[in-house]
CSV table of C-alpha atoms and ligand atoms in Angstrom, one decimal:
chain,number,residue,atom,x,y,z
A,5,MET,CA,0.1,0.0,0.1
A,6,LYS,CA,0.9,3.4,-0.7
A,7,THR,CA,1.7,6.0,2.2
A,8,GLU,CA,-1.4,7.8,1.8
A,9,THR,CA,-3.3,4.5,2.2
A,10,LEU,CA,-1.1,3.2,5.0
A,11,ALA,CA,-1.5,6.6,6.9
A,12,ILE,CA,-5.5,5.8,7.0
A,13,HIS,CA,-5.4,2.2,7.4
A,14,ALA,CA,-2.3,0.9,9.1
A,15,GLY,CA,-3.7,1.6,12.6
A,16,ASN,CA,-6.8,-0.1,11.8
A,17,LEU,CA,-5.6,-3.3,10.5
A,18,PHE,CA,-6.5,-5.5,13.5
A,19,LYS,CA,-9.5,-7.7,14.4
A,20,ALA,CA,-8.6,-9.2,17.8
A,21,SER,CA,-8.9,-7.8,21.3
A,22,THR,CA,-6.0,-6.7,22.9
A,23,ASN,CA,-7.6,-8.0,25.9
A,24,ASP,CA,-7.6,-4.7,27.9
A,25,VAL,CA,-8.6,-4.9,31.8
A,26,ILE,CA,-10.2,-1.5,31.4
A,27,LYS,CA,-12.6,-1.0,28.2
A,28,PRO,CA,-10.7,1.3,25.9
A,29,ILE,CA,-12.2,4.5,24.6
A,30,SER,CA,-13.9,3.6,21.1
A,31,LEU,CA,-13.8,6.9,19.3
A,32,SER,CA,-15.2,5.2,16.0
A,33,THR,CA,-18.2,6.8,14.7
A,34,THR,CA,-19.1,4.0,12.4
A,35,PHE,CA,-18.9,0.4,12.8
A,36,LEU,CA,-18.2,-2.5,10.2
A,37,ARG,CA,-20.9,-4.4,8.7
A,38,ASP,CA,-20.7,-8.2,8.0
A,39,GLU,CA,-21.1,-9.6,4.8
A,40,ASP,CA,-24.6,-10.8,5.2
A,41,GLY,CA,-25.4,-7.1,6.1
A,42,GLY,CA,-25.6,-7.8,9.7
A,43,TYR,CA,-23.6,-6.0,12.6
A,44,SER,CA,-22.2,-8.8,14.6
A,45,GLY,CA,-20.2,-6.0,16.7
A,46,GLY,CA,-23.4,-4.7,18.0
A,47,HIS,CA,-23.1,-1.1,16.9
A,48,VAL,CA,-23.8,0.8,13.5
A,49,TYR,CA,-23.2,4.5,14.0
A,50,SER,CA,-22.3,6.1,17.2
A,51,ARG,CA,-25.1,8.5,17.7
A,52,VAL,CA,-27.1,5.6,18.0
A,53,SER,CA,-25.0,3.4,20.3
A,54,ASN,CA,-21.4,2.9,20.8
A,55,PRO,CA,-19.5,0.9,23.0
A,56,ASN,CA,-18.5,3.0,25.9
A,57,ARG,CA,-22.1,4.5,26.0
A,58,SER,CA,-23.6,1.1,26.1
A,59,ASN,CA,-21.4,0.2,28.9
A,60,LEU,CA,-22.4,3.2,30.8
A,61,GLU,CA,-25.9,3.0,30.1
A,62,LYS,CA,-26.0,-0.9,31.4
A,63,THR,CA,-23.9,0.2,34.3
A,64,LEU,CA,-26.4,2.9,35.3
A,65,ALA,CA,-29.4,0.8,34.7
A,66,GLU,CA,-28.1,-1.8,37.1
A,67,LEU,CA,-26.9,0.5,39.8
A,68,GLU,CA,-30.4,2.0,39.9
A,69,LYS,CA,-32.3,-1.2,39.9
A,70,GLY,CA,-33.9,-0.4,36.3
A,71,VAL,CA,-34.0,-2.3,33.2
A,72,ASP,CA,-32.6,0.1,30.7
A,73,ALA,CA,-30.9,3.4,30.6
A,74,CYS,CA,-30.2,6.4,28.1
A,75,ALA,CA,-27.3,8.5,28.5
A,76,PHE,CA,-27.5,12.2,27.5
A,77,SER,CA,-24.9,15.1,27.1
A,78,SER,CA,-26.2,17.0,30.0
A,79,GLY,CA,-28.7,16.6,32.9
A,80,ASN,CA,-30.9,19.3,31.2
A,81,THR,CA,-31.2,17.4,28.1
A,82,ALA,CA,-32.1,14.3,29.8
A,83,GLY,CA,-34.9,16.2,31.4
A,84,MET,CA,-35.8,17.6,28.2
A,85,SER,CA,-36.0,14.4,26.3
A,86,LEU,CA,-38.6,13.0,28.9
A,87,PHE,CA,-40.6,16.3,28.6
A,88,GLN,CA,-40.5,16.0,24.7
A,89,ALA,CA,-41.6,12.4,24.9
A,90,PHE,CA,-45.2,13.7,25.8
A,91,LYS,CA,-48.0,14.8,23.4
A,92,PRO,CA,-48.7,18.7,23.0
A,93,GLY,CA,-51.2,19.7,25.8
A,94,SER,CA,-50.2,17.2,28.2
A,95,HIS,CA,-50.1,18.1,31.8
A,96,ILE,CA,-47.3,17.6,34.2
A,97,ILE,CA,-47.2,17.9,38.2
A,98,ALA,CA,-43.7,19.5,39.0
A,99,PRO,CA,-42.3,20.2,42.5
A,100,ASP,CA,-42.1,24.0,43.7
A,101,ASP,CA,-38.7,23.6,44.8
A,102,MET,CA,-37.8,22.5,41.0
A,103,TYR,CA,-34.1,22.3,40.1
A,104,TRP,CA,-34.0,26.0,38.6
A,105,GLY,CA,-32.8,24.9,35.1
A,106,PHE,CA,-35.8,22.6,34.6
A,107,LYS,CA,-38.3,25.1,35.9
A,108,LYS,CA,-36.8,27.5,33.2
A,109,GLN,CA,-36.9,25.1,30.7
A,110,LEU,CA,-40.7,24.1,31.2
A,111,GLN,CA,-41.3,27.9,31.4
A,112,SER,CA,-39.3,28.9,28.4
A,113,ILE,CA,-39.3,26.0,25.9
A,114,PHE,CA,-42.5,23.9,26.8
A,115,SER,CA,-44.6,27.1,27.6
A,116,GLU,CA,-46.8,26.6,24.6
A,117,THR,CA,-46.9,23.0,24.3
A,118,LEU,CA,-47.1,21.3,27.8
A,119,GLU,CA,-49.2,22.4,30.8
A,120,PHE,CA,-47.5,22.4,34.2
A,121,ASP,CA,-48.1,23.1,37.9
A,122,PHE,CA,-45.2,24.0,40.5
A,123,ILE,CA,-46.5,22.5,43.7
A,124,ASP,CA,-45.3,21.6,47.1
A,125,GLN,CA,-45.0,17.8,46.8
A,126,THR,CA,-44.6,17.3,50.6
A,127,ASN,CA,-48.4,17.7,50.8
A,128,LEU,CA,-49.9,14.5,49.2
A,129,GLU,CA,-53.4,15.8,49.0
A,130,LEU,CA,-52.4,18.9,47.3
A,131,ILE,CA,-50.8,16.7,44.4
A,132,GLU,CA,-54.1,14.8,43.9
A,133,SER,CA,-56.1,17.8,43.9
A,134,TYR,CA,-54.1,19.1,40.9
A,135,ILE,CA,-54.3,15.9,38.9
A,136,LYS,CA,-56.7,16.4,35.6
A,137,PRO,CA,-57.5,14.5,32.6
A,138,SER,CA,-54.8,15.8,30.6
A,139,THR,CA,-52.0,14.8,33.3
A,140,VAL,CA,-49.5,12.5,32.3
A,141,LEU,CA,-46.5,12.9,34.6
A,142,ILE,CA,-45.7,13.4,38.3
A,143,TRP,CA,-41.9,14.8,38.2
A,144,THR,CA,-40.5,14.7,41.6
A,145,GLU,CA,-37.1,15.9,43.0
A,146,THR,CA,-35.6,14.4,46.3
A,147,PRO,CA,-34.1,15.8,48.0
A,148,SER,CA,-34.6,19.1,46.3
A,149,ASN,CA,-32.5,22.0,45.4
A,150,PRO,CA,-31.6,24.3,47.2
A,151,LEU,CA,-34.1,23.5,50.2
A,152,LEU,CA,-33.4,19.9,50.7
A,153,LYS,CA,-37.1,18.9,50.7
A,154,ILE,CA,-37.8,15.3,51.0
A,155,THR,CA,-40.7,13.9,48.9
A,156,ASP,CA,-42.2,10.4,49.8
A,157,ILE,CA,-41.5,8.7,46.7
A,158,LYS,CA,-43.5,5.6,47.8
A,159,ALA,CA,-46.7,7.7,48.7
A,160,ILE,CA,-46.4,9.6,45.3
A,161,SER,CA,-45.9,6.5,43.3
A,162,ALA,CA,-49.2,5.1,44.8
A,163,ILE,CA,-51.2,8.3,43.7
A,164,ALA,CA,-49.3,8.0,40.2
A,165,LYS,CA,-50.4,4.4,39.9
A,166,LYS,CA,-53.8,4.8,41.0
A,167,ASN,CA,-54.4,7.7,38.6
A,168,ASN,CA,-52.3,5.9,35.5
A,169,LEU,CA,-49.6,8.5,35.6
A,170,ALA,CA,-45.9,8.1,35.2
A,171,LEU,CA,-43.7,9.0,38.2
A,172,ALA,CA,-40.2,10.4,37.2
A,173,CYS,CA,-37.6,11.5,40.0
A,174,ASP,CA,-34.6,13.7,39.9
A,175,SER,CA,-32.4,11.8,42.1
A,176,THR,CA,-29.3,13.9,41.5
A,177,PHE,CA,-28.5,14.9,45.2
A,178,ALA,CA,-28.9,11.4,46.0
A,179,SER,CA,-27.0,9.5,43.4
A,180,PRO,CA,-27.7,5.9,42.7
A,181,CYS,CA,-26.0,5.1,46.0
A,182,LEU,CA,-28.3,6.7,48.6
A,183,GLN,CA,-31.7,6.0,47.3
A,184,ASN,CA,-33.2,3.9,44.4
A,185,PRO,CA,-36.5,5.5,43.5
A,186,ILE,CA,-37.7,2.6,41.1
A,187,LEU,CA,-37.5,0.2,44.1
A,188,LEU,CA,-40.0,2.6,45.7
A,189,GLY,CA,-42.2,2.7,42.6
A,190,ALA,CA,-40.9,5.3,40.2
A,191,ASP,CA,-41.0,4.6,36.4
A,192,ILE,CA,-38.2,6.8,35.5
A,193,VAL,CA,-35.0,8.1,37.4
A,194,MET,CA,-33.2,11.1,36.5
A,195,HIS,CA,-29.7,12.1,37.2
A,196,SER,CA,-27.2,14.8,36.4
A,197,SER,CA,-24.5,12.9,35.9
A,198,THR,CA,-22.3,16.2,36.3
A,199,LYS,CA,-22.7,15.9,39.9
A,200,TYR,CA,-22.2,12.9,42.0
A,201,ILE,CA,-21.7,10.3,39.2
A,202,GLY,CA,-18.8,12.2,37.7
A,203,GLY,CA,-17.9,13.2,41.0
A,204,HIS,CA,-14.8,15.3,39.7
A,205,SER,CA,-16.2,18.6,38.4
A,206,ASP,CA,-14.8,17.6,34.8
A,207,VAL,CA,-17.6,16.0,32.9
A,208,LEU,CA,-21.0,17.1,31.7
A,209,GLY,CA,-23.6,14.4,31.5
A,210,GLY,CA,-27.2,13.3,32.3
A,211,VAL,CA,-29.1,9.9,32.4
A,212,LEU,CA,-32.6,8.7,32.5
A,213,ILE,CA,-33.2,5.1,33.8
A,214,THR,CA,-36.3,3.1,33.4
A,215,ALA,CA,-38.3,0.5,35.4
A,216,LYS,CA,-40.0,-1.0,32.2
A,217,GLN,CA,-39.6,-1.0,28.5
A,218,ASP,CA,-42.9,0.4,27.8
A,219,ASP,CA,-44.1,2.9,25.1
A,220,LEU,CA,-42.9,6.1,27.0
A,221,TRP,CA,-39.3,4.5,27.2
A,222,HIS,CA,-39.3,3.7,23.5
A,223,ALA,CA,-40.2,7.5,22.8
A,224,ILE,CA,-37.3,8.6,25.0
A,225,ARG,CA,-35.0,6.2,23.2
A,226,ASN,CA,-35.9,7.4,19.9
A,227,ILE,CA,-35.4,11.2,21.1
A,228,GLN,CA,-32.0,10.0,22.2
A,229,GLN,CA,-31.0,8.5,19.0
A,230,ILE,CA,-32.7,10.9,16.4
A,231,GLY,CA,-32.4,13.9,18.5
A,232,GLY,CA,-28.7,13.1,19.1
A,233,ALA,CA,-27.8,14.9,22.3
A,234,VAL,CA,-25.6,12.1,23.4
A,235,PRO,CA,-22.4,12.0,25.4
A,236,SER,CA,-19.2,11.4,23.7
A,237,PRO,CA,-17.1,8.0,24.4
A,238,PHE,CA,-14.5,10.2,26.2
A,239,ASP,CA,-17.4,11.4,28.7
A,240,CYS,CA,-18.7,7.9,28.9
A,241,PHE,CA,-15.3,6.7,29.7
A,242,LEU,CA,-14.9,9.4,32.4
A,243,LEU,CA,-18.0,8.5,34.0
A,244,LEU,CA,-17.5,4.9,34.1
A,245,ARG,CA,-14.0,5.7,35.8
A,246,SER,CA,-15.8,7.8,38.2
A,247,ILE,CA,-18.4,5.5,39.2
A,248,LYS,CA,-16.1,3.0,40.4
A,249,THR,CA,-15.5,5.0,43.5
A,250,MET,CA,-18.8,6.4,44.0
A,251,PRO,CA,-20.1,4.2,46.8
A,252,TYR,CA,-17.1,5.1,48.7
A,253,ARG,CA,-17.3,8.8,47.6
A,254,MET,CA,-20.9,8.8,48.9
A,255,ARG,CA,-20.2,7.3,52.0
A,256,ALA,CA,-17.6,10.1,52.8
A,257,HIS,CA,-19.8,13.1,51.5
A,258,SER,CA,-22.6,11.8,53.7
A,259,GLU,CA,-20.0,11.6,56.8
A,260,ASN,CA,-18.9,15.0,56.3
A,261,GLY,CA,-22.5,16.3,55.3
A,262,ILE,CA,-23.8,15.2,58.8
A,263,THR,CA,-21.1,16.4,60.8
A,264,LEU,CA,-21.1,19.8,58.8
A,265,ALA,CA,-24.8,20.3,59.2
A,266,LYS,CA,-24.7,19.5,63.1
A,267,PHE,CA,-21.9,22.2,63.6
A,268,LEU,CA,-23.8,24.7,61.6
A,269,GLU,CA,-27.1,24.0,63.3
A,270,ALA,CA,-25.2,24.6,66.8
A,271,HIS,CA,-23.7,27.9,65.4
A,272,ASP,CA,-25.1,31.4,66.6
A,273,ALA,CA,-24.6,33.1,63.3
A,274,VAL,CA,-26.7,30.4,61.5
A,275,GLU,CA,-30.5,30.8,61.6
A,276,LYS,CA,-31.5,27.5,60.0
A,277,VAL,CA,-30.0,24.3,58.4
A,278,PHE,CA,-31.6,22.4,55.8
A,279,TYR,CA,-30.1,18.9,55.8
A,280,PRO,CA,-32.2,15.5,55.7
A,281,GLY,CA,-30.1,13.8,58.0
A,282,LEU,CA,-31.0,16.3,61.0
A,283,PRO,CA,-33.9,15.2,63.2
A,284,SER,CA,-34.9,18.7,63.1
A,285,HIS,CA,-35.6,18.5,59.2
A,286,PRO,CA,-39.4,18.2,58.7
A,287,GLN,CA,-39.3,15.2,56.5
A,288,TYR,CA,-36.4,13.5,58.4
A,289,GLU,CA,-38.4,10.1,59.2
A,290,ILE,CA,-39.3,9.9,55.1
A,291,ALA,CA,-35.4,10.3,54.4
A,292,ARG,CA,-34.5,8.0,56.9
A,293,LYS,CA,-37.0,5.3,55.3
A,294,GLN,CA,-36.0,6.0,51.5
A,295,MET,CA,-32.4,6.9,51.9
A,296,THR,CA,-29.4,4.8,53.2
A,297,ALA,CA,-27.3,7.9,54.2
A,298,PHE,CA,-28.0,11.8,53.5
A,299,GLY,CA,-25.4,12.9,51.0
A,300,GLY,CA,-23.3,16.0,51.0
A,301,MET,CA,-25.8,18.9,50.1
A,302,LEU,CA,-27.0,21.2,52.7
A,303,SER,CA,-28.3,25.0,52.7
A,304,ILE,CA,-28.4,27.3,55.5
A,305,LEU,CA,-29.8,30.5,56.1
A,306,VAL,CA,-27.4,33.0,57.9
A,307,LYS,CA,-28.6,35.8,60.2
A,308,GLY,CA,-27.8,39.2,58.7
A,309,GLY,CA,-29.5,38.7,55.3
A,310,ALA,CA,-28.0,38.8,51.8
A,311,ASP,CA,-25.2,40.9,52.6
A,312,GLU,CA,-24.1,38.5,55.3
A,313,ALA,CA,-24.5,35.6,53.1
A,314,ARG,CA,-22.3,37.2,50.4
A,315,TRP,CA,-19.7,37.9,53.0
A,316,VAL,CA,-19.5,34.3,54.1
A,317,VAL,CA,-19.2,32.9,50.7
A,318,ASN,CA,-16.5,35.6,50.1
A,319,SER,CA,-14.5,34.9,53.3
A,320,VAL,CA,-14.0,31.0,53.1
A,321,LYS,CA,-10.7,29.7,52.0
A,322,ILE,CA,-11.1,26.0,51.3
A,323,PHE,CA,-14.4,26.2,49.7
A,324,SER,CA,-14.6,27.5,46.3
A,325,GLN,CA,-17.2,30.0,45.5
A,326,ALA,CA,-18.9,28.5,42.5
A,327,THR,CA,-22.0,26.9,41.5
A,328,SER,CA,-22.6,23.0,40.7
A,329,LEU,CA,-21.9,20.3,43.5
A,330,GLY,CA,-21.2,16.6,43.8
A,331,GLY,CA,-17.5,16.9,43.3
A,332,VAL,CA,-14.7,15.9,45.6
A,333,GLU,CA,-14.0,19.7,46.3
A,334,SER,CA,-16.2,21.6,48.5
A,335,LEU,CA,-18.3,24.5,46.7
A,336,ILE,CA,-20.2,27.3,48.5
A,337,GLU,CA,-22.6,29.9,46.9
A,338,HIS,CA,-25.0,32.6,47.4
A,339,ARG,CA,-27.8,30.8,45.6
A,340,ALA,CA,-30.4,33.8,45.1
A,341,SER,CA,-27.9,35.8,43.0
A,342,VAL,CA,-27.3,32.4,41.0
A,343,GLU,CA,-31.0,32.0,40.1
A,344,GLY,CA,-31.5,35.9,39.4
A,345,PRO,CA,-34.3,38.4,40.4
A,346,ASP,CA,-37.1,36.3,39.9
A,347,THR,CA,-36.0,33.7,42.2
A,348,LYS,CA,-38.0,32.6,45.4
A,349,THR,CA,-35.0,31.4,47.1
A,350,PRO,CA,-34.3,33.2,50.4
A,351,GLN,CA,-31.7,36.1,50.3
A,352,ASN,CA,-29.9,34.7,53.1
A,353,LEU,CA,-29.5,31.2,51.9
A,354,ILE,CA,-26.0,29.6,51.0
A,355,ARG,CA,-26.0,26.2,49.6
A,356,ILE,CA,-23.1,24.2,50.2
A,357,SER,CA,-21.7,20.9,48.3
A,358,VAL,CA,-19.5,19.3,51.0
A,359,GLY,CA,-16.5,17.6,49.3
A,360,LEU,CA,-14.1,15.1,50.6
A,361,GLU,CA,-11.5,17.1,52.5
A,362,HIS,CA,-11.0,16.5,56.0
A,363,ILE,CA,-14.1,17.6,57.9
A,364,ASP,CA,-11.9,19.6,60.7
A,365,ASP,CA,-10.5,21.8,57.9
A,366,LEU,CA,-13.9,22.4,56.5
A,367,ILE,CA,-15.5,23.3,59.9
A,368,GLU,CA,-12.4,25.8,60.7
A,369,ASP,CA,-13.0,27.4,57.5
A,370,LEU,CA,-16.5,27.9,58.3
A,371,LYS,CA,-15.8,29.2,61.7
A,372,GLN,CA,-13.5,32.0,60.6
A,373,ALA,CA,-16.0,33.0,58.0
A,374,LEU,CA,-19.2,33.0,60.1
A,375,ARG,CA,-19.0,36.1,62.1
A,376,PHE,CA,-21.9,36.6,64.7
B,225,PLP,C1,-27.3,20.0,37.9
B,225,PLP,C2,-28.7,19.8,37.9
B,225,PLP,C3,-29.4,19.1,37.0
B,225,PLP,C4,-29.1,19.7,35.4
B,225,PLP,O1,-28.0,18.9,35.1
B,225,PLP,P1,-26.8,19.5,34.0
B,225,PLP,O2,-25.9,18.3,34.0
B,225,PLP,O3,-26.2,20.9,34.8
B,225,PLP,O4,-27.4,19.9,32.8
B,225,PLP,C5,-30.5,18.7,37.1
B,225,PLP,N1,-31.0,18.4,38.3
B,225,PLP,C6,-30.4,18.5,39.5
B,225,PLP,C7,-31.0,18.6,40.7
B,225,PLP,C8,-29.1,19.3,39.1
B,225,PLP,O5,-28.3,19.6,40.5
């Protein structure tokens, strides 16, 4: 073969596996077809499926006790793919403390095609009172962002089943390690894998996991494959690498989380702590029933209003002032200013993503930043 041909084909002239212990990153966008026209390698074109994504989807489906998963290029597009699966005019019951990006998505992208209500889902009767003939989905988020509300997945699933509605749960704050909504009756679980699944603040991704292969799921798979908002093979590789340590990371996040929550609850400068692992949390008993530990997310209200909250986030040294969550490094943010002028988030609320630093150092850091 001539140089031009070799330059293209020499590296590809192999068939056998090299027996890697770790699955290599398979960047090929297209896959060889057999003589009979089949695809014995299992893949055709990488938007539709590819080895790294299939591996990630299988892993996440198993971790969430589901039967299948669709991986997406972000958490937002995972949620959007579910909303897109419903016919125009469909009605969705969403939580009042819904992840800000999804609330914006419904209000801006779906305002003319879907109907939705944002209600307090800790009140089960209220949920039932909002169900109407066009209702198709109850979307829940637990623990919620940023108020760490806990909703009773089992009880809401009973309402969904009774009324023939799908139940989806944004379980990002819990990760697949601290709760499995499918085991509690949810039909679909959603994660922003940018957060605890990735765990290192270096990859964007989202996932939906299903309890069953029904029409809704086939519609979602079609949106993923034909819409094409898929993660790259490298993203999938990074997520699979992260997942290996996730159970241990979640244990440590939860240990640091409860210790920090107790410290803050006892601190004079703190008006209130929102953490589902504290007995003072209004849904503590539900959290204990449906979660195995309480994670690394907490919010606090500081005395002294917005100015004091901003002062605290500017005074810490180990915590980084940044949005997002779920990484090994601790983050802190003044949430209302991230969400903008129309937010309902209290002005003196600080949201904390507790990382995996030593808890003594984190407590020392907050001690010097909290003034009162
Ligand atoms: C971050 C987040 C999302 C959105 O995920 P992206 O990966 O940022 O698109 C959705 N829900 C919750 C609870 C989140 O924290």
